[in-house]
PDB file of C-alpha atoms in Angstrom:
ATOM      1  CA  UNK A   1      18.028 -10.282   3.357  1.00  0.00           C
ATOM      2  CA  UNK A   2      18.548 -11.088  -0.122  1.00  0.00           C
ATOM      3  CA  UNK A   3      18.501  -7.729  -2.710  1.00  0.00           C
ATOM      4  CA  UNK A   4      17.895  -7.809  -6.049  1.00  0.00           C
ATOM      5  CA  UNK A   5      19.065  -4.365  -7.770  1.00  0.00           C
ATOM      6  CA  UNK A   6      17.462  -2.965 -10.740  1.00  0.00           C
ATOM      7  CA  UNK A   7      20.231  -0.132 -12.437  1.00  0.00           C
ATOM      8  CA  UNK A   8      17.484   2.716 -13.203  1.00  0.00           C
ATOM      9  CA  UNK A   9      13.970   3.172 -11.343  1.00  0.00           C
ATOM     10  CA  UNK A  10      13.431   5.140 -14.783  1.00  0.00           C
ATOM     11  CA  UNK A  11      14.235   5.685 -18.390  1.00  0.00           C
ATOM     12  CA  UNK A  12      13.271   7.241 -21.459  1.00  0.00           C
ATOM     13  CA  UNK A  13      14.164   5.936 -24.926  1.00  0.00           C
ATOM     14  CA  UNK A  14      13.787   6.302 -28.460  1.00  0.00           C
ATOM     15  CA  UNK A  15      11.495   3.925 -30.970  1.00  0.00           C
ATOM     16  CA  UNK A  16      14.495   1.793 -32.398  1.00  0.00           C
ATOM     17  CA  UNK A  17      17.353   2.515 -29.480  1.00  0.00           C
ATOM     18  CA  UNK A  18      18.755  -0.602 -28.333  1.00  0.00           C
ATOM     19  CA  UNK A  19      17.873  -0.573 -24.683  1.00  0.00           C
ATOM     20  CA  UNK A  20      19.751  -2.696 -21.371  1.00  0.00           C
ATOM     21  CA  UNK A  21      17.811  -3.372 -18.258  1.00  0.00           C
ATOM     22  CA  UNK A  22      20.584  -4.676 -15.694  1.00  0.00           C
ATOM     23  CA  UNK A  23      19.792  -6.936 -12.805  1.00  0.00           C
ATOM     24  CA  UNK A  24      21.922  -7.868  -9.876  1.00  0.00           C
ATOM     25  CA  UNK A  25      21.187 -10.046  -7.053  1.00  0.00           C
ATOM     26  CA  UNK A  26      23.714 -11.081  -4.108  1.00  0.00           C
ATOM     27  CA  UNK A  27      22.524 -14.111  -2.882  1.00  0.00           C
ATOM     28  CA  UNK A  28      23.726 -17.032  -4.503  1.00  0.00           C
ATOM     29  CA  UNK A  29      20.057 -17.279  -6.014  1.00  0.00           C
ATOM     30  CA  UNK A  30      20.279 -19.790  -9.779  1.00  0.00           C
ATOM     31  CA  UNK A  31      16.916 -18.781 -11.149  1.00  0.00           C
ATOM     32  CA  UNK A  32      16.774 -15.296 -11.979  1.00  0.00           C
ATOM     33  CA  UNK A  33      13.117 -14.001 -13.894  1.00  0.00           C
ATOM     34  CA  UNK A  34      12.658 -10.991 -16.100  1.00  0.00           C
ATOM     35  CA  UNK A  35       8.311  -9.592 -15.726  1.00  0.00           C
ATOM     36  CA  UNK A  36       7.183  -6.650 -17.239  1.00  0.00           C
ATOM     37  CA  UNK A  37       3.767  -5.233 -15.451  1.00  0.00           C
ATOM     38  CA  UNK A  38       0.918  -3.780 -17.368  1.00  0.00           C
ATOM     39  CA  UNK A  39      -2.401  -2.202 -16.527  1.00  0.00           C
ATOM     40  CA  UNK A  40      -4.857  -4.907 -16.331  1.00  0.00           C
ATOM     41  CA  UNK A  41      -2.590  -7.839 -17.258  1.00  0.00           C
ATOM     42  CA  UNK A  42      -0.597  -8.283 -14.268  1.00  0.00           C
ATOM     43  CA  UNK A  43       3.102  -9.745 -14.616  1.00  0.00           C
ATOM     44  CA  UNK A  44       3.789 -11.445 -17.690  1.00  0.00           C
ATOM     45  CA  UNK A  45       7.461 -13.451 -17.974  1.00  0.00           C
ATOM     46  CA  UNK A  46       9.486 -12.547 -20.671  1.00  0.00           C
ATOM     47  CA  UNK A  47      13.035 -14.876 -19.618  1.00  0.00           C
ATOM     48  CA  UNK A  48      13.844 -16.457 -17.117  1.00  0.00           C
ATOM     49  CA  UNK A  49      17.391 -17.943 -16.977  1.00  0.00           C
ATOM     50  CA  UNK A  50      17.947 -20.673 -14.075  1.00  0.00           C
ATOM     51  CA  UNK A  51      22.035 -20.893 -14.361  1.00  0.00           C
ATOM     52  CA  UNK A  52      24.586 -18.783 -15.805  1.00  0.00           C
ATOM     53  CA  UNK A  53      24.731 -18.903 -19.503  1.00  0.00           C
ATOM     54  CA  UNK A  54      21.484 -20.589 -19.740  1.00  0.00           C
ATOM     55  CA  UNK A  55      17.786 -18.985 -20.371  1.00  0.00           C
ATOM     56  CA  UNK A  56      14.640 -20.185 -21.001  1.00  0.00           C
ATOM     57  CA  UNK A  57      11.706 -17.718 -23.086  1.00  0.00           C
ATOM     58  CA  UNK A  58       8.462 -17.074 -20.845  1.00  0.00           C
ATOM     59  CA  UNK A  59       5.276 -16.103 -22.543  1.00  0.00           C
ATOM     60  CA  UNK A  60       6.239 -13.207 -23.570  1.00  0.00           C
ATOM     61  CA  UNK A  61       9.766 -12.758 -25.379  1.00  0.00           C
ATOM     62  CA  UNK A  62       9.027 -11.484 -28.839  1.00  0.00           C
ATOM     63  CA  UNK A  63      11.216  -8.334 -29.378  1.00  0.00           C
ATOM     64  CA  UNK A  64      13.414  -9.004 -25.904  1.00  0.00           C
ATOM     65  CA  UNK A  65      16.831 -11.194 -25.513  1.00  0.00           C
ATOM     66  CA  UNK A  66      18.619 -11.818 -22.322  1.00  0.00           C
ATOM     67  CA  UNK A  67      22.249 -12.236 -21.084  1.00  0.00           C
ATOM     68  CA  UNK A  68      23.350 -13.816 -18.231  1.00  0.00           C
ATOM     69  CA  UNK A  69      27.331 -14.159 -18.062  1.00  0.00           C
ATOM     70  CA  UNK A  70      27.851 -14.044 -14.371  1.00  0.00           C
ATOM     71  CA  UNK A  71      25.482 -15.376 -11.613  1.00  0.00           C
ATOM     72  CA  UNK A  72      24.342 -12.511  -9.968  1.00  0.00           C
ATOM     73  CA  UNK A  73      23.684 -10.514 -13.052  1.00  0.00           C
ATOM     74  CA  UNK A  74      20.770 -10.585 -15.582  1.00  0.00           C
ATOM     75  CA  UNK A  75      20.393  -8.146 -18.365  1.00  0.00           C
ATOM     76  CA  UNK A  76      17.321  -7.737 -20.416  1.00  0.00           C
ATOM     77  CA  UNK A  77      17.832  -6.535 -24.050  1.00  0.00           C
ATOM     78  CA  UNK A  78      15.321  -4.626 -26.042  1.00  0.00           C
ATOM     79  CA  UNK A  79      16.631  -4.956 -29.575  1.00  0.00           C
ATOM     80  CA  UNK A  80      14.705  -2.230 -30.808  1.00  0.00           C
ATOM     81  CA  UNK A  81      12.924  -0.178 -29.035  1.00  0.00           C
ATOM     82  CA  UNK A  82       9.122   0.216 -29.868  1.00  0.00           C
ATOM     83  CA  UNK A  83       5.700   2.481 -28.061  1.00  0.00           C
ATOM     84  CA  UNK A  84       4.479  -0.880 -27.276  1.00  0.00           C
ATOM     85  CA  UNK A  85       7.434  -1.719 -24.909  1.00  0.00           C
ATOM     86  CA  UNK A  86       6.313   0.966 -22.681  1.00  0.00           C
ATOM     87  CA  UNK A  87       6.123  -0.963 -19.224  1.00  0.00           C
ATOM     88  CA  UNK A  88       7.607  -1.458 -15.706  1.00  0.00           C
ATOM     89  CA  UNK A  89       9.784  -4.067 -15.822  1.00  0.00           C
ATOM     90  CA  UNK A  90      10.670  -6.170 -12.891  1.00  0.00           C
ATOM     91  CA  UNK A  91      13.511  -8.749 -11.977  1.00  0.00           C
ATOM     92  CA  UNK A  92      13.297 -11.030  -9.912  1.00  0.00           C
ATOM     93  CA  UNK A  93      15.077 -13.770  -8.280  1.00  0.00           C
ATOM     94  CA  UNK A  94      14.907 -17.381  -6.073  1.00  0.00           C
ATOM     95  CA  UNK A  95      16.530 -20.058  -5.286  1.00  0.00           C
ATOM     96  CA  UNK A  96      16.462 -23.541  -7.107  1.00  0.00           C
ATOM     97  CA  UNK A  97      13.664 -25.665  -5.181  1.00  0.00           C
ATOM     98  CA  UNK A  98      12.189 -23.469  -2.887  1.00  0.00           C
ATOM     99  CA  UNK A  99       8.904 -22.143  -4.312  1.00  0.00           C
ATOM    100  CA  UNK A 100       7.572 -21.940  -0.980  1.00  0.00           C
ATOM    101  CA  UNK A 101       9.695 -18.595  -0.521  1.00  0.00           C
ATOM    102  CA  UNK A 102       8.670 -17.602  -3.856  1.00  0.00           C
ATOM    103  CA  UNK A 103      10.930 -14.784  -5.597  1.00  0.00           C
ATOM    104  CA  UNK A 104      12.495 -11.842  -4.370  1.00  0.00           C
ATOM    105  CA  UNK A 105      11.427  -9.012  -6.775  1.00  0.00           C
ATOM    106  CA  UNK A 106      13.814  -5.469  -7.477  1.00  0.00           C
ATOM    107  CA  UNK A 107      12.143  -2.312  -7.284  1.00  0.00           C
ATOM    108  CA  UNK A 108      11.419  -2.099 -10.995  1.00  0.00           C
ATOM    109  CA  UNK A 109      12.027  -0.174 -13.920  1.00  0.00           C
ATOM    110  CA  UNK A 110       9.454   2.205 -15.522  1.00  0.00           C
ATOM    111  CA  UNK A 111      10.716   2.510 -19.223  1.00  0.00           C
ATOM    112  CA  UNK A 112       9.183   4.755 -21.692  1.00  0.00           C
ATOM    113  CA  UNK A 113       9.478   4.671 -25.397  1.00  0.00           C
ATOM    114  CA  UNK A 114       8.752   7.849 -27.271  1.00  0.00           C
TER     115      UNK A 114
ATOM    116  CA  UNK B   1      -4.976 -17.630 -22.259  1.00  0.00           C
ATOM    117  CA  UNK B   2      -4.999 -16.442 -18.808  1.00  0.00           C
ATOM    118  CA  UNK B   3      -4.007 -19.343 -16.444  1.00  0.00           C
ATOM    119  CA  UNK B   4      -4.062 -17.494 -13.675  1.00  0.00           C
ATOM    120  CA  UNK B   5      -7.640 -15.046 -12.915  1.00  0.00           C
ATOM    121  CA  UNK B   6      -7.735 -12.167 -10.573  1.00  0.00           C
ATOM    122  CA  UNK B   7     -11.710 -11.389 -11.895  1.00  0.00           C
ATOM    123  CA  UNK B   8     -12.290  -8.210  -9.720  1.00  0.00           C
ATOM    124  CA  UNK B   9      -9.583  -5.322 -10.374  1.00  0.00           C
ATOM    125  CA  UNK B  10     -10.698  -3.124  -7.186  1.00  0.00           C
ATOM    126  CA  UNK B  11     -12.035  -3.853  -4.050  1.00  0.00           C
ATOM    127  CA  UNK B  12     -12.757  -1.190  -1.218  1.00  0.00           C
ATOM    128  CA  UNK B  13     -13.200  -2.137   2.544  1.00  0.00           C
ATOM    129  CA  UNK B  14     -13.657  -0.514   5.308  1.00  0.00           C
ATOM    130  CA  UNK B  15     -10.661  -0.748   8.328  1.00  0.00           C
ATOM    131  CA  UNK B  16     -10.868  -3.496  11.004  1.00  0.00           C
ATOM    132  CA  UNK B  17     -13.065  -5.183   8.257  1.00  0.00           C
ATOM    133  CA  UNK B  18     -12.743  -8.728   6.481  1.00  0.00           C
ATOM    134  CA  UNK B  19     -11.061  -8.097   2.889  1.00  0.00           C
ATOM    135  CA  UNK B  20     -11.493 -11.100   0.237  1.00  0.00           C
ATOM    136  CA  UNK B  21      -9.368 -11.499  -2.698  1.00  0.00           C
ATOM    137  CA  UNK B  22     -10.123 -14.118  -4.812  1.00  0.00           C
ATOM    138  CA  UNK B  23      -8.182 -16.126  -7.339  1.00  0.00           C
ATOM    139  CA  UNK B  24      -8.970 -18.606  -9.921  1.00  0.00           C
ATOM    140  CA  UNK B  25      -6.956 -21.024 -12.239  1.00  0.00           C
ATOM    141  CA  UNK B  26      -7.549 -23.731 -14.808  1.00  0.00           C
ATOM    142  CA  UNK B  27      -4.374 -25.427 -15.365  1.00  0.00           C
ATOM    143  CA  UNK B  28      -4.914 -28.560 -12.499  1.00  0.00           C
ATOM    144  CA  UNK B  29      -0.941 -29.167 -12.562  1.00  0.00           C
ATOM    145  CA  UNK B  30      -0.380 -26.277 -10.619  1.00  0.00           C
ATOM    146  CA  UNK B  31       0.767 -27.420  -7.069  1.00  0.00           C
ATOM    147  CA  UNK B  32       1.498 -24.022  -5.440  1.00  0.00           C
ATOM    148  CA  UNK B  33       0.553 -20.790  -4.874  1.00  0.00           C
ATOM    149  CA  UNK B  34       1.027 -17.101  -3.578  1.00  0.00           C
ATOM    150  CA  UNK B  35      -0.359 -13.821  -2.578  1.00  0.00           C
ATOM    151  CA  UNK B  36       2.421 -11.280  -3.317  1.00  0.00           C
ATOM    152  CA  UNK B  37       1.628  -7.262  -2.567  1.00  0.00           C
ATOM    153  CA  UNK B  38       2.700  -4.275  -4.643  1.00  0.00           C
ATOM    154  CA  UNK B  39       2.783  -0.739  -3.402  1.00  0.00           C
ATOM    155  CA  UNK B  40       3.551   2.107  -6.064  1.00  0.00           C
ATOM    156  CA  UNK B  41       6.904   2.278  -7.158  1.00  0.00           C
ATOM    157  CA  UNK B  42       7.993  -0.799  -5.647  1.00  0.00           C
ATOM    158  CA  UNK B  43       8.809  -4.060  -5.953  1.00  0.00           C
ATOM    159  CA  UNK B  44       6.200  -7.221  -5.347  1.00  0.00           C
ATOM    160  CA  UNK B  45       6.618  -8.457  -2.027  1.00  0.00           C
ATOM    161  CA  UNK B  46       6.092 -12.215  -0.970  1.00  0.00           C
ATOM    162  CA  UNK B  47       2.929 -12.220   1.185  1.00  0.00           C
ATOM    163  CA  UNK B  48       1.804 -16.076   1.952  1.00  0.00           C
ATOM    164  CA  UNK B  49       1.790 -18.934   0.141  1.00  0.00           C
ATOM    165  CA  UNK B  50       0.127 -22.584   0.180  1.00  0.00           C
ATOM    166  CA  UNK B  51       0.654 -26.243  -1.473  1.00  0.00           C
ATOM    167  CA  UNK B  52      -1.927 -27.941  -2.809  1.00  0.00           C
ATOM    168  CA  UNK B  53      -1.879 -30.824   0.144  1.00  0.00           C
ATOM    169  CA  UNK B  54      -3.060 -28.346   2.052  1.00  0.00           C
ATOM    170  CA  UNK B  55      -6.338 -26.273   1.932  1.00  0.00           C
ATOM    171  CA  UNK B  56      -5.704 -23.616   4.349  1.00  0.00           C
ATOM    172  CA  UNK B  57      -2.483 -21.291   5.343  1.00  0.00           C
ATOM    173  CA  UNK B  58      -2.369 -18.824   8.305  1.00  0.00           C
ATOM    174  CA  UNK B  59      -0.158 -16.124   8.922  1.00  0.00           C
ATOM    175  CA  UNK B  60      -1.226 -13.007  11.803  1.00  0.00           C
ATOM    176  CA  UNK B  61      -4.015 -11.447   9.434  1.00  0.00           C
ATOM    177  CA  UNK B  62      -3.569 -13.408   6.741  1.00  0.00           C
ATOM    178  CA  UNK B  63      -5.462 -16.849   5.795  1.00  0.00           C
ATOM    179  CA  UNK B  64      -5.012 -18.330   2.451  1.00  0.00           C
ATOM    180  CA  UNK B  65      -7.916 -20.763   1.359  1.00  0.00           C
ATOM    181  CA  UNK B  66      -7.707 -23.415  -1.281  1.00  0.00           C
ATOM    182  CA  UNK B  67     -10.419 -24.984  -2.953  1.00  0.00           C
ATOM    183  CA  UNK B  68      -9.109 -27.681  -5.620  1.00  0.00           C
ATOM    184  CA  UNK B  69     -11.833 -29.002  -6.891  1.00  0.00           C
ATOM    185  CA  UNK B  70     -13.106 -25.479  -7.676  1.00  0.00           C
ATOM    186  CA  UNK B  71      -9.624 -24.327  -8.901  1.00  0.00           C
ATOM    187  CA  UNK B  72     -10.573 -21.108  -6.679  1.00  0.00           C
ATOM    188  CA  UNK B  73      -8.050 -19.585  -3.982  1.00  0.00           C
ATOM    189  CA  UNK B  74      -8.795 -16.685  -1.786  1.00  0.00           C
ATOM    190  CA  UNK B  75      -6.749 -14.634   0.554  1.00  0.00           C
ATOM    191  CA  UNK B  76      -8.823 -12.978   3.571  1.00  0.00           C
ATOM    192  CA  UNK B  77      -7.502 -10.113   5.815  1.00  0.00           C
ATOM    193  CA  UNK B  78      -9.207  -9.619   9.357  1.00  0.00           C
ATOM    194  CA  UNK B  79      -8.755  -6.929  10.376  1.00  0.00           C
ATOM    195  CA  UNK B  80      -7.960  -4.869   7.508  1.00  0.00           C
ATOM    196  CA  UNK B  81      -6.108  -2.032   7.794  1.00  0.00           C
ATOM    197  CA  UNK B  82      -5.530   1.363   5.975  1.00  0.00           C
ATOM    198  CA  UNK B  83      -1.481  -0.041   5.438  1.00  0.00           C
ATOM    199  CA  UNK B  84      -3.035  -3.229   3.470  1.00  0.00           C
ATOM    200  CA  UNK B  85      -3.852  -0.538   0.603  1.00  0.00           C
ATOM    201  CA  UNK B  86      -1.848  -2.487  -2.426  1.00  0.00           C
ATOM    202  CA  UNK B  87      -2.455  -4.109  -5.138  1.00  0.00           C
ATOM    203  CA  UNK B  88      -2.558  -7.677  -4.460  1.00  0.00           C
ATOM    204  CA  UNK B  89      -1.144 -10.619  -6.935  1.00  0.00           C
ATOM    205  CA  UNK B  90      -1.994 -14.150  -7.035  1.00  0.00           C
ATOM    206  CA  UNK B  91       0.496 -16.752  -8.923  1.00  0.00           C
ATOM    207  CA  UNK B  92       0.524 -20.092  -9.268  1.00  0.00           C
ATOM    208  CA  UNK B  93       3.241 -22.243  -9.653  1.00  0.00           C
ATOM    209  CA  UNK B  94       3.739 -26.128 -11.173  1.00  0.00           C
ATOM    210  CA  UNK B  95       6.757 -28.340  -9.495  1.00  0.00           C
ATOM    211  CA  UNK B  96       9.945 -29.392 -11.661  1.00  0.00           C
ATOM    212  CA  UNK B  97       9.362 -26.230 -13.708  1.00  0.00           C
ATOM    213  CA  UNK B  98      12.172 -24.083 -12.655  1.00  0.00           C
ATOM    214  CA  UNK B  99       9.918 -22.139  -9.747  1.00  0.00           C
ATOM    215  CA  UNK B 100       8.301 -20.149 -12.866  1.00  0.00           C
ATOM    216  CA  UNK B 101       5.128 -18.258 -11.267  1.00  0.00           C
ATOM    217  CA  UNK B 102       2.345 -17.384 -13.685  1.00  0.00           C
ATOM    218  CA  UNK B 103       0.478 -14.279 -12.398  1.00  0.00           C
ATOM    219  CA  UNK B 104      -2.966 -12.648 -12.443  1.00  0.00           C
ATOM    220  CA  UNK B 105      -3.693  -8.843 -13.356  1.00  0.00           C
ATOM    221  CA  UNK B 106      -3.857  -8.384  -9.859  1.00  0.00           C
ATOM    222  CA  UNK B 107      -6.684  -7.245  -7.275  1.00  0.00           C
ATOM    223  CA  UNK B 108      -5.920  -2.928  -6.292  1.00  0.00           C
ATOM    224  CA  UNK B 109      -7.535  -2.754  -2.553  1.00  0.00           C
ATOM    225  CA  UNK B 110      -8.321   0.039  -0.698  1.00  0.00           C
ATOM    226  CA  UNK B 111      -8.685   0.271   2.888  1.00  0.00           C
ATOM    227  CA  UNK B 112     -10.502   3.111   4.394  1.00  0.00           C
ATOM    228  CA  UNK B 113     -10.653   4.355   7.909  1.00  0.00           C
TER     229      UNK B 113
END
């Protein structure tokens, strides 16, 4: 079974820390997806990134960058930390042309900014 | 704008009952979709799925149903059990665009004995 691997299930930061979300998967996968979950609003992209080096914005990617220098890792960057990036933010990854599968999703990360 | 509508954010059903979870979308490109389920604390999990050449997908208790013209899918569970007590996510999907899923806010169902 493929795993994707979120670093921390939970984290507390400061309004303007610079804040890494790692992601790793270990199955080959190309497209790897970064969703943060909100009350009411579902999963909203943020990146998605569908080969190493490369990344595409979602709907959602004012105040976030992304990384990915290796295949089986993506990072999610908060530049600088702010109350209204209090979320759960999941990875999640899939293989190129095979939508019927859809993604495999991490366990998440609950961040709070104070 | 919300491509992707999950209208009813709760739904309560009694077990060995029929749940319904409906799902609605306007962009008509879309050519696939899912039901994924989220328990507390945990990562979405793939559920079912269905192309749009089909109208109906069947899987034990679960029966996706796709009506195009209406840009309405539904996901039915019979019987429902106290275990199917999740929130449920619908996401739709549109080919050659890198498998990106848009999702609704999601449908929280609970199953009581």
């Amino acid at each position: 079974d493929v795993k994707v691997t979120q670093s921390s299930r939970y984290l507390v930061k400061r309004t303007g820390e610079k804040v890494f979300l790692e992601c790793v998967q270990d199955m080959d996968h190309e497209n790897m997806f970064w969703y943060r979950q909100d009350p009411g609003l579902g999963l909203r992209l943020i990146y998605f990134s569908y080969d190493v080096k490369m990344k595409e914005k979602g709907d959602i990617p004012e105040g976030y960058s992304v990384s990915r220098e290796k295949k089986e890792r993506f990072s999610l960057i908060l530049e600088s930390a702010s109350t209204n990036q209090t979320s759960m933010y999941l990875c999640a990854s899939s293989l190129r042309g095979t939508i019927n599968y859809g993604y495999t999703f991490g366990s998440g990360t609950r961040l709070t900014v104070v | 704008d919300q491509q992707v509508k999950q209208n009813s954010p709760s739904l309560s059903v009694q077990e060995g009952r029929i749940s319904i979870l409906n799902c609605d979308y306007t962009n008509s490109m879309f050519d696939y979709f899912l039901w994924y389920k989220k328990y507390p604390a945990e990562g979405p999990t793939f559920l079912i799925s269905i192309s749009s050449i089909k109208d109906k997908n069947e899987d034990g208790r679960f029966t996706v149903f796709l009506n195009k013209s209406a840009k309405h899918l539904s996901l039915h569970i019979v019987p429902s059990q106290p275990g199917d007590s999740a929130v449920y996510f619908c996401a739709a999907s549109q080919s050659g665009g890198y498998n990106k899923l848009i999702f609704g806010a999601g449908t929280r169902l609970a199953v009581h004995p």
